[in-house]
CSV table of C-alpha atoms and ligand atoms in Angstrom, one decimal:
chain,number,residue,atom,x,y,z
K,7,MET,CA,12.2,39.7,39.1
K,8,LEU,CA,10.7,36.1,40.0
K,9,ALA,CA,7.9,36.8,37.6
K,10,LYS,CA,10.5,37.6,35.1
K,11,ILE,CA,12.2,34.6,35.6
K,12,ARG,CA,8.8,32.5,35.4
K,13,PHE,CA,8.0,34.3,32.3
K,14,VAL,CA,11.3,33.1,30.8
K,15,LEU,CA,10.7,29.6,31.8
K,16,TRP,CA,7.5,29.5,30.4
K,17,GLY,CA,8.7,30.6,27.0
K,18,LEU,CA,11.4,28.0,27.2
K,19,VAL,CA,8.3,25.3,27.7
K,20,ALA,CA,6.5,26.9,25.0
K,21,ALA,CA,9.7,26.8,22.7
K,22,ALA,CA,10.5,23.0,23.6
K,23,VAL,CA,6.7,22.1,23.0
K,24,GLY,CA,6.7,23.9,19.5
K,25,LEU,CA,10.1,22.0,18.7
K,26,ALA,CA,8.6,18.6,19.8
K,27,LEU,CA,5.6,19.4,17.3
K,28,GLY,CA,7.8,20.2,14.6
K,29,LEU,CA,10.1,17.4,15.0
K,30,PHE,CA,7.0,15.1,15.1
K,31,VAL,CA,5.6,16.7,12.0
K,32,LEU,CA,9.1,16.3,10.2
K,33,ASN,CA,9.7,12.8,11.5
K,34,ASP,CA,6.1,12.0,9.9
K,35,SER,CA,7.2,13.1,6.7
K,36,ILE,CA,10.6,11.6,6.9
K,37,THR,CA,9.4,8.1,7.7
K,38,ALA,CA,6.6,8.3,4.9
K,39,PRO,CA,8.8,6.9,2.2
K,40,ASP,CA,8.8,3.4,3.8
K,41,GLY,CA,5.3,3.8,4.9
K,42,ALA,CA,2.3,3.9,2.6
K,43,GLY,CA,-1.5,3.3,2.5
K,44,ARG,CA,-2.3,6.5,4.4
K,45,SER,CA,0.7,8.3,3.3
K,46,GLY,CA,-0.3,7.5,-0.2
K,47,LEU,CA,2.8,5.6,-1.2
K,48,LEU,CA,1.7,2.1,-1.4
K,49,GLY,CA,-2.1,1.2,-1.6
K,50,GLY,CA,-4.9,3.2,-1.9
K,51,PRO,CA,-8.6,3.1,-3.1
K,52,PHE,CA,-9.7,0.1,-5.1
K,53,SER,CA,-12.7,-1.7,-6.3
K,54,LEU,CA,-12.3,-5.5,-7.4
K,55,THR,CA,-14.4,-8.6,-7.4
K,56,ARG,CA,-14.0,-11.4,-5.1
K,57,SER,CA,-13.9,-14.9,-6.3
K,58,ASP,CA,-17.7,-15.5,-5.1
K,59,GLY,CA,-18.5,-12.3,-7.0
K,60,ALA,CA,-18.9,-9.9,-4.4
K,61,THR,CA,-17.7,-6.5,-4.7
K,62,PHE,CA,-14.4,-6.0,-2.5
K,63,THR,CA,-12.4,-2.6,-2.0
K,64,ASP,CA,-10.0,-1.2,0.1
K,65,ARG,CA,-12.5,-0.5,2.8
K,66,ASP,CA,-12.7,-4.2,3.4
K,67,LEU,CA,-9.0,-4.0,4.2
K,68,ALA,CA,-9.5,-1.2,6.7
K,69,ASP,CA,-8.6,-2.0,10.4
K,70,ALA,CA,-6.6,-5.1,10.2
K,71,PRO,CA,-3.3,-6.1,8.9
K,72,TYR,CA,-3.2,-7.9,5.7
K,73,ALA,CA,-0.8,-9.8,3.5
K,74,MET,CA,-1.2,-9.4,-0.1
K,75,PHE,CA,0.5,-10.9,-3.3
K,76,PHE,CA,-0.2,-10.6,-7.0
K,77,GLY,CA,-0.2,-13.6,-9.7
K,78,PHE,CA,-2.4,-15.7,-11.8
K,79,THR,CA,-3.6,-19.0,-11.8
K,80,HIS,CA,-1.9,-20.3,-15.0
K,81,CYS,CA,1.4,-19.5,-13.1
K,82,PRO,CA,3.6,-22.7,-13.4
K,83,GLU,CA,5.7,-22.2,-9.9
K,84,VAL,CA,5.9,-19.0,-8.2
K,85,CYS,CA,2.1,-18.6,-7.4
K,86,PRO,CA,1.3,-22.2,-6.5
K,87,THR,CA,4.3,-22.1,-4.5
K,88,THR,CA,3.7,-18.9,-2.7
K,89,LEU,CA,-0.1,-20.2,-2.1
K,90,TYR,CA,0.8,-23.5,-0.8
K,91,GLU,CA,3.5,-21.6,1.4
K,92,MET,CA,0.6,-19.1,2.7
K,93,SER,CA,-1.6,-21.8,3.7
K,94,GLY,CA,1.1,-23.2,5.8
K,95,TRP,CA,1.6,-20.0,7.2
K,96,ILE,CA,-2.1,-19.6,8.1
K,97,ASP,CA,-1.9,-23.3,9.5
K,98,ALA,CA,1.2,-22.5,11.8
K,99,MET,CA,-0.2,-19.0,13.0
K,100,GLY,CA,-3.5,-20.9,14.4
K,101,ALA,CA,-6.2,-18.3,15.9
K,102,ASP,CA,-3.6,-15.4,15.0
K,103,ALA,CA,-4.4,-15.9,11.3
K,104,ASP,CA,-7.9,-14.6,12.1
K,105,ARG,CA,-6.7,-11.3,13.3
K,106,MET,CA,-5.4,-10.6,9.5
K,107,LYS,CA,-6.5,-10.9,5.8
K,108,PHE,CA,-4.7,-12.9,3.3
K,109,VAL,CA,-5.2,-11.6,-0.4
K,110,PHE,CA,-4.0,-12.7,-3.8
K,111,VAL,CA,-4.7,-10.3,-6.4
K,112,THR,CA,-4.7,-11.5,-10.1
K,113,VAL,CA,-2.6,-9.9,-12.9
K,114,ASP,CA,-4.2,-11.6,-15.6
K,115,PRO,CA,-7.8,-10.3,-15.5
K,116,GLU,CA,-8.5,-11.5,-19.1
K,117,ARG,CA,-8.3,-15.4,-18.0
K,118,ASP,CA,-8.9,-15.1,-14.1
K,119,THR,CA,-12.5,-15.3,-13.8
K,120,PRO,CA,-14.0,-15.1,-10.1
K,121,GLU,CA,-15.1,-18.7,-11.1
K,122,LEU,CA,-11.5,-19.9,-11.8
K,123,LEU,CA,-9.9,-18.0,-8.9
K,124,ALA,CA,-12.4,-19.6,-6.7
K,125,ASP,CA,-11.4,-23.1,-7.8
K,126,TYR,CA,-7.8,-22.4,-7.8
K,127,VAL,CA,-7.4,-20.3,-4.5
K,128,ASP,CA,-9.8,-22.7,-2.4
K,129,SER,CA,-7.7,-25.6,-3.4
K,130,PHE,CA,-4.9,-24.1,-1.2
K,131,SER,CA,-6.9,-22.4,1.4
K,132,ASP,CA,-10.4,-21.1,2.5
K,133,LYS,CA,-8.8,-18.1,4.1
K,134,VAL,CA,-6.9,-16.4,1.1
K,135,ILE,CA,-9.4,-13.9,-0.5
K,136,ALA,CA,-8.9,-14.0,-4.2
K,137,LEU,CA,-9.7,-10.8,-6.4
K,138,THR,CA,-10.1,-10.0,-10.1
K,139,GLY,CA,-11.6,-7.3,-12.0
K,140,SER,CA,-11.6,-5.2,-15.3
K,141,VAL,CA,-8.0,-4.7,-17.2
K,142,GLU,CA,-8.4,-1.1,-16.1
K,143,ALA,CA,-9.1,-1.8,-12.4
K,144,ILE,CA,-6.2,-4.4,-12.1
K,145,ASP,CA,-3.9,-2.0,-14.1
K,146,GLN,CA,-4.8,0.6,-11.4
K,147,MET,CA,-4.3,-2.0,-8.5
K,148,LYS,CA,-0.8,-2.6,-10.1
K,149,LYS,CA,-0.2,1.0,-10.0
K,150,LEU,CA,-1.3,1.3,-6.5
K,151,TYR,CA,1.0,-1.3,-5.0
K,152,ARG,CA,3.7,-0.8,-7.5
K,153,VAL,CA,3.5,-4.2,-8.8
K,154,TYR,CA,5.3,-5.3,-12.0
K,155,ALA,CA,3.5,-7.6,-14.2
K,156,ALA,CA,4.0,-8.3,-18.1
K,157,LYS,CA,2.6,-10.7,-20.6
K,158,VAL,CA,5.1,-13.0,-22.1
K,159,PRO,CA,4.1,-14.8,-25.2
K,160,LEU,CA,4.7,-18.6,-25.6
K,161,GLU,CA,5.3,-20.4,-28.6
K,162,ASP,CA,1.9,-22.0,-28.9
K,163,GLY,CA,0.2,-18.6,-29.2
K,164,ASP,CA,-0.4,-18.7,-25.6
K,165,TYR,CA,1.2,-16.5,-22.9
K,166,THR,CA,2.6,-16.6,-19.4
K,167,MET,CA,3.3,-13.6,-17.1
K,168,ASP,CA,6.2,-12.3,-15.4
K,169,HIS,CA,5.3,-10.7,-12.0
K,170,THR,CA,6.3,-9.6,-8.7
K,171,ALA,CA,6.5,-12.4,-6.6
K,172,SER,CA,7.0,-10.7,-3.0
K,173,VAL,CA,4.1,-11.0,-0.5
K,174,TYR,CA,3.3,-7.4,0.7
K,175,LEU,CA,2.7,-6.9,4.3
K,176,MET,CA,0.4,-4.2,5.4
K,177,ASP,CA,-0.4,-2.9,8.8
K,178,ALA,CA,-3.7,-2.2,10.1
K,179,LYS,CA,-3.4,1.5,9.1
K,180,GLY,CA,-2.8,0.6,5.6
K,181,ASP,CA,0.9,1.4,5.6
K,182,PHE,CA,3.4,-1.0,4.0
K,183,VAL,CA,5.7,-2.6,6.6
K,184,GLY,CA,7.6,-5.1,4.6
K,185,THR,CA,7.7,-8.1,2.4
K,186,VAL,CA,8.1,-11.9,2.7
K,187,ALA,CA,10.4,-12.8,-0.5
K,188,PHE,CA,9.7,-15.7,-2.8
K,189,GLY,CA,11.5,-18.9,-1.2
K,190,GLU,CA,12.0,-17.0,2.2
K,191,GLY,CA,11.8,-19.8,5.2
K,192,SER,CA,8.6,-20.6,6.3
K,193,GLU,CA,9.7,-19.7,9.9
K,194,THR,CA,10.9,-16.2,9.2
K,195,ALA,CA,7.7,-15.5,7.2
K,196,VAL,CA,5.6,-16.8,10.3
K,197,GLU,CA,7.6,-14.6,12.6
K,198,LYS,CA,7.0,-11.5,10.6
K,199,LEU,CA,3.0,-12.2,10.2
K,200,ARG,CA,2.8,-12.7,14.1
K,201,LYS,CA,4.6,-9.6,14.5
K,202,LEU,CA,2.3,-7.9,12.0
K,203,VAL,CA,-0.5,-9.0,14.1
K,204,GLY,CA,0.9,-8.0,17.4
K,205,ALA,CA,1.3,-11.4,18.5
K,206,ALA,CA,4.5,-12.3,20.6
K,207,SER,CA,6.8,-14.3,18.5
K,208,GLY,CA,6.8,-18.1,19.1
K,209,ALA,CA,3.9,-17.4,21.4
Z,302,NI,NI1,3.1,-16.4,-10.5
């Protein structure tokens, strides 16, 4: 009799463990849509060129969180503003800023050579990594991060670009965790970044 009860109890334990594992797997697939990187919904393998000419790939972003945004050096407002704000966030974070990476990816690879990117980004902060590449590689990058960018012709025959203005926040696993919107207050932005690197808010 006792053996039979024990048998039933172990059966219940096994069922509970099975259920928990099942829920875990199910939960993973449910949370995947806001996640990315590893879940393959945002981010992924890429190979681009850093402003100093070195190759920079997704592997260089592994194991640390990062903030990434897309723009172009001829941008009249959004990009210089974002870069200016970003350099302010980096200063405000102090040593915590070294626990993550800051990345600027051009959506205008035809004009943004590594040299031009270096001059441009370094005037804001030496901690922002600037990336360019072939038109194909940048197109692929835009797809990976679901970024919108399109040329808008100007009257003088030149062009400007419309582009996604949000800064993407990615965790150390390469999963998308949120954004800093254009014009979002500096305090909120820094709070989000501190949270991203696992630092206590306001510490
Ligand atoms: Ni811009």
